[in-house]
Amino acid sequence: MSSEKKPSWKIAQSIARKLGAIAALALLGGLLSATFVRLAPGFDADERELDPSLNAESVQALRQARAGEHNILSFYASYLRGAVHGDLGTSHALGQPVQTLLRERWPVTVRVAGIGLLLAWLLASTLAFTACLWRFPAYEILGITVSGAFLCIPAAVLALLSVILNAPGYLAIALIVFPKIYRYSRNLLAKAYALPHITAARARGLGEIRILACHVLPVAGPQMIALAGITVSIALGACIPVEALCGLPGIGQLAWQAALSRDLPLLVNLTVLVTLVTLLANSGADVMIYMLSPREA
Amino acid sequence: MNTNTTVRRSSLRFLSCALLCCALLSTYAFAQTGGELRFCLRSEPKTFDPLLVDDDSSLSIRYLTGGVLARVNRRTQELEPELAESWKISKDGKQITFKLRLGVTFSDGSPFSSEDVAFTMQRLMDPALHSSTGDAFRSGNGAVTTNIIAPDQVSISFAAPIAGLDRLFDQVAIMSAHSPKKEAAVLGPFMVAEYKAGSSVLLRRNPNYWKKDSQGRRLPYLDSIRLDIQPNRDVEMLRFKRGELDLINVLDSDYFDRLAASSPGLTHDAGPSLDSDFMWFNQVASAPIPEYKRVWFRSANFRRAISQAINRDDLSRVVFNGHAQPAIGPVSPANKFWFNSKLKAEPYRPDAALQGLQADGFRLQNGALFDKAGNPVEFSIVTNASSKARERMAVMVQEDLGKLGIKVNVVTLDFPSLIERISQKFNYEAAMLGFRNVDLDPNGQMNIWLSSAEDHAWNPQQKSPETAWETEIDRLMRAQASTADPKKRKESFDRVQEIVAEQTPLIYLVNQNALSAISSGVEGANPGILSPQTFWNAERLTLNATTRASR
Amino acid sequence: MNAARKLACVVVLVVCVVSLAANWLAPAGYAKQFREAPSAPPSHQHWLGTDEVGRDRFSRVLYGTRISLLLAPAAALVSTVLAALVGGLAGYLGGIWLRLARGFTDLFLSLPWLFLLITVRALLPLNVSPLTSVLITFFILGLLGWAASARVLSTSADTLRNSDFVLQARASGLHGPRLFLVHVLPNLKPVLYAQFWISIPVFILSEANLGILGLGVAEPLPSWGSLLRELEGLISFREEPWRLAPLLLLIVVMTSFQLLLSNEEVTA
């Protein structure tokens, strides 16, 4: 395969195709999540049914309240129709239009997850790179113990700890995500370092930094970038308990609420959003890998 | 020069006098304004419409913002006049006439009159509006008519007599008939100023609140109340300890002791509340459970034996650290008027339990219990996962029944799945739940004891009562609902409690104590057992100067 | 490093022996409730104190180790194998398979599996035995946990597909499953091992969270996850430091395991 420059319209075409695929997958995700929620037991059940002061008609009315969502396909069709006009439905639990809720909350989550993720990568890469550069056994053990420790602490406990210590929420996210990054990146880097040409380069007297930059990173790089893509998804997942416990009014807290109350409109929108973000992050990583990888004849 | 100095001196004197006056006035104003009270709501308020309110959080907001005609004093349990100066119930119990207070206005300034009361009642009794407040008035069928006799007199007529009619008006927050602000115009001490979904609700003092204290000062003393939405109890406790919250309305017994150890004087145990925790067996004829199990569950002997085999003292002691008492029946002993004082809690008697089971043909073999047909006695108890106390009670019941050779499986489920099982699909064997915010008047439990009702937990919506004792309970409940004479009502309901004790369709376990925590910065608090425990007198609460200054 | 590895070996052996011999070593059964001493501090009779219902914490740790140590790695193995199959194979095959697998994996990562788990619970009988319940739970966790690393693996395998030595192997006549198993899969080891080690504590903790849905270990059977959930009443840590014991034990065991096998992770 020769490294010809593709004509720009072909590039645009492939980008458009990719974006179309992403959109289609996101919508499929919405439909699947709606199906899951609908099929799970307790869809029709409302806490208020157990209230002895409600009479029979009221309880019936409660049960019928979700009748419009019984047929998943028709619900989803009407949701899509509304979405095209910018109406994403109304949340049952919070009584507000989903669009308003999302608009108010996404900056909080972006901030918390974004900073948390950056911190996690900083921490994990520092640990991993220095472990590879210095190669002290004690350091290795420290890395394993520290990352193992944070993996074993439940996310809820880390979130509570950050509330107790008045630490910002993104710190809890960083501590939840960094052990996973560390584990993967340490292994990838170690594997890259174990390759024969690294020993040869060392024997020839190349500096560690040069070896890292020119010989190790190109090998481990693509996989690290792919890892970066999925850590977005992991960070979003970690946002849910952290925001709920730290009282941060973001999308994670919304997801927690929605799951507890089987709020179908909210859950569908959240799934579509999360799928979009995951797909974009991972596709972005793929594109970056493609652009950075050497073209071989 | 001299004139200037004199002028300067006199102006200085004037200035200092003025400053002193300002200081005095501000201290006076300082004493007048009470600062911002902060506490948590455990869940998102579902609605701000006072007629549709049902969940705890919305009820708290309605209590603080809604003006009612008559209020049940949460401490004395007596009904006191509020917006209505007096009222009269007709002899047949079908009509109530209120004499309203004059000169009251809504929070937006629009005048309050009998038109607003009529409007509220009409809206409440609209059959399309499904609210627990409205349903409480709908014990009989037929229309409700309101008659505006004068701007300060209104009478409301019902098709059938309603027991405890006047006390029901404690739940009816009067809405404005004409105000353009609709439900935002309120008559209570506070009004909703801000609502951030998922985050907090801010209530501000209602400048037009009619009530004044004994010295003629306008109530409420507080400037505002901030309600943070925080479902997690650990975080709530933490924030209270840090001084970010002024009170915890309902405190778990776990936290009570820890807090009492570190800061005694902040915790309050008001004694047994009206709440109860209980378990029951599925007696539905069409339930998808094995027939032999249905036979067990339908036998009063079996249920009674299970009840005797549970050590309620241990439950109170271990799960609630002593902040609970063994429950006796549908009514807690704290409900002084309605409790049948002849009844006692079921004592722990495993031997009597075994004998009772053996009378039914069960036998103990190699440490396991078998029924007449040789089936091993094994069943599951479902309960909701969000209650740690109930999980622990279920584990203790599992151990207690294990001593009789009965194998119990504890299954914790999320609430919607649980509700589906116990009220729609009936695919469960035994369940453990609790009643919260129980009404003083047993009429509020009508839908539990009527065999045709939805909340007749063990066998709801029967077309006609399937047992003799359920027929009797139906008759007694209808009897107590159809007369206004409290003595006759008590006779009927006492008999209901006795039947429940004999037949144990619901095995009552414990009555928890009403626990709360109030910081030392709050003045005027007097926590009781009726909800809302700590802020029932919110209009008279103040924060002391230090707390106000620190905010 | 050797000294550390020896220590790790000893720790792992001790933990395995002790957990297998729990029946004999535990001072009390895991279910026996000492109701006169709920939430008691450590004492001669209860080395790690008792939990809120009065059960001996030390015995529960011993029994819980057995379940979690056995089942969590098994579930981690399931998810690793699935990740290798979906991610590795797709990367190796390339083209449309790679694109399909990537899309499927991304979708899988974003769906709310909570509701599927609730449905699974509803389909199981209420009186399912604790062992069956926990087996099913861990199996499901294994089935759900492969997506993240599959994504990374697909990139690794894709890179490998075009690498020199694979092309060479192909040229010398090796293809199909043999090529995948002999040349590609071993090079995916770093990611596979990372996936395996991360999954174990994650599954142990998830099993506890699934208890909320009625899945997971049924009372009174203990598991590390349920023991770790006790940590959620965090306020009392300074007063009750012995409640950290299960967490410390888990960290020590995980670290020891990883130390033992850390060489394996990098050599091809």
PDB file of C-alpha atoms in Angstrom, chain A residues 40-63 92-96 101 104-105 160 162-166 244-247 249 253 256-257 260-262, chain B residues 43-46 52 54-55 129-132 135-136 138 195-199 229-232 234-235 238-239 242 244 414-417 419-420 422-425 433 435 444-448 454-455 461:
ATOM      1  CA  ALA A  40     -37.217  -5.426  33.162  1.00  0.00           C
ATOM      2  CA  PRO A  41     -39.750  -6.291  35.858  1.00  0.00           C
ATOM      3  CA  GLY A  42     -41.290  -3.442  37.749  1.00  0.00           C
ATOM      4  CA  PHE A  43     -41.634  -1.172  34.742  1.00  0.00           C
ATOM      5  CA  ASP A  44     -45.206  -0.324  35.586  1.00  0.00           C
ATOM      6  CA  ALA A  45     -44.712  -0.319  39.302  1.00  0.00           C
ATOM      7  CA  ASP A  46     -44.853   2.928  41.205  1.00  0.00           C
ATOM      8  CA  GLU A  47     -43.967   3.340  44.882  1.00  0.00           C
ATOM      9  CA  ARG A  48     -47.204   5.182  45.427  1.00  0.00           C
ATOM     10  CA  GLU A  49     -49.189   1.982  44.775  1.00  0.00           C
ATOM     11  CA  LEU A  50     -48.341   0.944  48.313  1.00  0.00           C
ATOM     12  CA  ASP A  51     -49.859   4.091  49.811  1.00  0.00           C
ATOM     13  CA  PRO A  52     -52.987   2.958  51.702  1.00  0.00           C
ATOM     14  CA  SER A  53     -54.657   6.344  51.321  1.00  0.00           C
ATOM     15  CA  LEU A  54     -55.017   5.929  47.544  1.00  0.00           C
ATOM     16  CA  ASN A  55     -58.220   4.274  46.442  1.00  0.00           C
ATOM     17  CA  ALA A  56     -58.567   1.652  43.740  1.00  0.00           C
ATOM     18  CA  GLU A  57     -59.168   4.063  40.854  1.00  0.00           C
ATOM     19  CA  SER A  58     -56.086   6.072  41.743  1.00  0.00           C
ATOM     20  CA  VAL A  59     -53.912   2.982  41.840  1.00  0.00           C
ATOM     21  CA  GLN A  60     -55.294   1.935  38.459  1.00  0.00           C
ATOM     22  CA  ALA A  61     -54.551   5.383  37.111  1.00  0.00           C
ATOM     23  CA  LEU A  62     -50.976   5.080  38.384  1.00  0.00           C
ATOM     24  CA  ARG A  63     -50.549   1.799  36.580  1.00  0.00           C
ATOM     25  CA  HIS A  92     -41.003  11.249  34.751  1.00  0.00           C
ATOM     26  CA  ALA A  93     -38.919  11.509  37.880  1.00  0.00           C
ATOM     27  CA  LEU A  94     -37.984  15.175  37.657  1.00  0.00           C
ATOM     28  CA  GLY A  95     -40.920  16.502  35.684  1.00  0.00           C
ATOM     29  CA  GLN A  96     -38.738  18.614  33.421  1.00  0.00           C
ATOM     30  CA  LEU A 101     -31.809  18.792  32.195  1.00  0.00           C
ATOM     31  CA  GLU A 104     -27.834  22.297  32.566  1.00  0.00           C
ATOM     32  CA  ARG A 105     -25.846  19.276  33.594  1.00  0.00           C
ATOM     33  CA  LEU A 160     -17.537   9.202  50.387  1.00  0.00           C
ATOM     34  CA  SER A 162     -13.722  12.705  48.963  1.00  0.00           C
ATOM     35  CA  VAL A 163     -16.814  14.143  50.661  1.00  0.00           C
ATOM     36  CA  ILE A 164     -15.260  13.607  54.085  1.00  0.00           C
ATOM     37  CA  LEU A 165     -11.967  15.184  53.076  1.00  0.00           C
ATOM     38  CA  ASN A 166     -13.725  17.976  51.179  1.00  0.00           C
ATOM     39  CA  ALA A 244     -24.582  10.940  43.140  1.00  0.00           C
ATOM     40  CA  LEU A 245     -22.657  10.760  46.409  1.00  0.00           C
ATOM     41  CA  CYS A 246     -20.762  14.035  46.136  1.00  0.00           C
ATOM     42  CA  GLY A 247     -23.932  15.876  45.232  1.00  0.00           C
ATOM     43  CA  PRO A 249     -25.525  18.088  39.645  1.00  0.00           C
ATOM     44  CA  GLN A 253     -26.471  11.970  39.087  1.00  0.00           C
ATOM     45  CA  TRP A 256     -28.588   7.332  38.946  1.00  0.00           C
ATOM     46  CA  GLN A 257     -32.001   8.962  39.425  1.00  0.00           C
ATOM     47  CA  LEU A 260     -33.786   4.079  40.301  1.00  0.00           C
ATOM     48  CA  SER A 261     -37.104   5.306  38.985  1.00  0.00           C
ATOM     49  CA  ARG A 262     -37.132   3.476  35.624  1.00  0.00           C
TER      50      ARG A 262
ATOM     51  CA  SER B  43     -35.482  12.201  47.587  1.00  0.00           C
ATOM     52  CA  GLU B  44     -36.504  14.458  44.739  1.00  0.00           C
ATOM     53  CA  PRO B  45     -39.866  16.143  45.413  1.00  0.00           C
ATOM     54  CA  LYS B  46     -42.210  14.699  42.831  1.00  0.00           C
ATOM     55  CA  LEU B  52     -51.143  15.805  44.376  1.00  0.00           C
ATOM     56  CA  ASP B  54     -47.719  11.998  48.189  1.00  0.00           C
ATOM     57  CA  ASP B  55     -44.025  11.389  48.798  1.00  0.00           C
ATOM     58  CA  LEU B 129     -57.372  14.000  40.049  1.00  0.00           C
ATOM     59  CA  HIS B 130     -55.861  10.990  41.741  1.00  0.00           C
ATOM     60  CA  SER B 131     -54.403  12.119  45.001  1.00  0.00           C
ATOM     61  CA  SER B 132     -54.117  10.482  48.389  1.00  0.00           C
ATOM     62  CA  ASP B 135     -59.078   9.882  48.168  1.00  0.00           C
ATOM     63  CA  ALA B 136     -59.193  10.245  51.935  1.00  0.00           C
ATOM     64  CA  ARG B 138     -63.816   9.775  49.003  1.00  0.00           C
ATOM     65  CA  TYR B 195     -35.854  24.794  42.712  1.00  0.00           C
ATOM     66  CA  LYS B 196     -32.798  23.165  41.176  1.00  0.00           C
ATOM     67  CA  ALA B 197     -33.829  19.715  40.003  1.00  0.00           C
ATOM     68  CA  GLY B 198     -31.725  17.043  41.673  1.00  0.00           C
ATOM     69  CA  SER B 199     -29.964  19.574  43.837  1.00  0.00           C
ATOM     70  CA  ILE B 229     -31.633  16.758  48.052  1.00  0.00           C
ATOM     71  CA  GLN B 230     -29.327  14.101  49.463  1.00  0.00           C
ATOM     72  CA  PRO B 231     -30.406  10.440  49.429  1.00  0.00           C
ATOM     73  CA  ASN B 232     -27.212   9.200  51.049  1.00  0.00           C
ATOM     74  CA  ASP B 234     -23.651   8.950  55.366  1.00  0.00           C
ATOM     75  CA  VAL B 235     -23.170  12.203  53.514  1.00  0.00           C
ATOM     76  CA  LEU B 238     -21.179  14.090  57.672  1.00  0.00           C
ATOM     77  CA  ARG B 239     -22.592  17.440  56.686  1.00  0.00           C
ATOM     78  CA  ARG B 242     -19.573  19.693  59.981  1.00  0.00           C
ATOM     79  CA  GLU B 244     -23.502  22.524  57.179  1.00  0.00           C
ATOM     80  CA  ASP B 414     -35.033  -3.146  44.069  1.00  0.00           C
ATOM     81  CA  PHE B 415     -38.283  -1.421  44.893  1.00  0.00           C
ATOM     82  CA  PRO B 416     -40.047  -1.540  41.509  1.00  0.00           C
ATOM     83  CA  SER B 417     -39.381  -5.287  41.148  1.00  0.00           C
ATOM     84  CA  ILE B 419     -43.807  -3.862  44.068  1.00  0.00           C
ATOM     85  CA  GLU B 420     -44.487  -5.818  40.924  1.00  0.00           C
ATOM     86  CA  ILE B 422     -46.278  -8.173  45.800  1.00  0.00           C
ATOM     87  CA  SER B 423     -49.062  -6.219  44.164  1.00  0.00           C
ATOM     88  CA  GLN B 424     -49.246  -7.268  40.526  1.00  0.00           C
ATOM     89  CA  LYS B 425     -47.816 -10.703  39.840  1.00  0.00           C
ATOM     90  CA  LEU B 433     -41.973  -4.085  54.593  1.00  0.00           C
ATOM     91  CA  PHE B 435     -45.440   1.585  57.157  1.00  0.00           C
ATOM     92  CA  GLY B 444     -56.363   5.922  56.991  1.00  0.00           C
ATOM     93  CA  GLN B 445     -55.756   2.157  57.076  1.00  0.00           C
ATOM     94  CA  MET B 446     -59.098   1.374  55.471  1.00  0.00           C
ATOM     95  CA  ASN B 447     -57.467   0.161  52.279  1.00  0.00           C
ATOM     96  CA  ILE B 448     -55.338  -2.291  54.218  1.00  0.00           C
ATOM     97  CA  GLU B 454     -55.598  -2.822  46.922  1.00  0.00           C
ATOM     98  CA  ASP B 455     -53.407  -2.714  50.003  1.00  0.00           C
ATOM     99  CA  GLN B 461     -58.805  -7.224  45.828  1.00  0.00           C
TER     100      GLN B 461
END
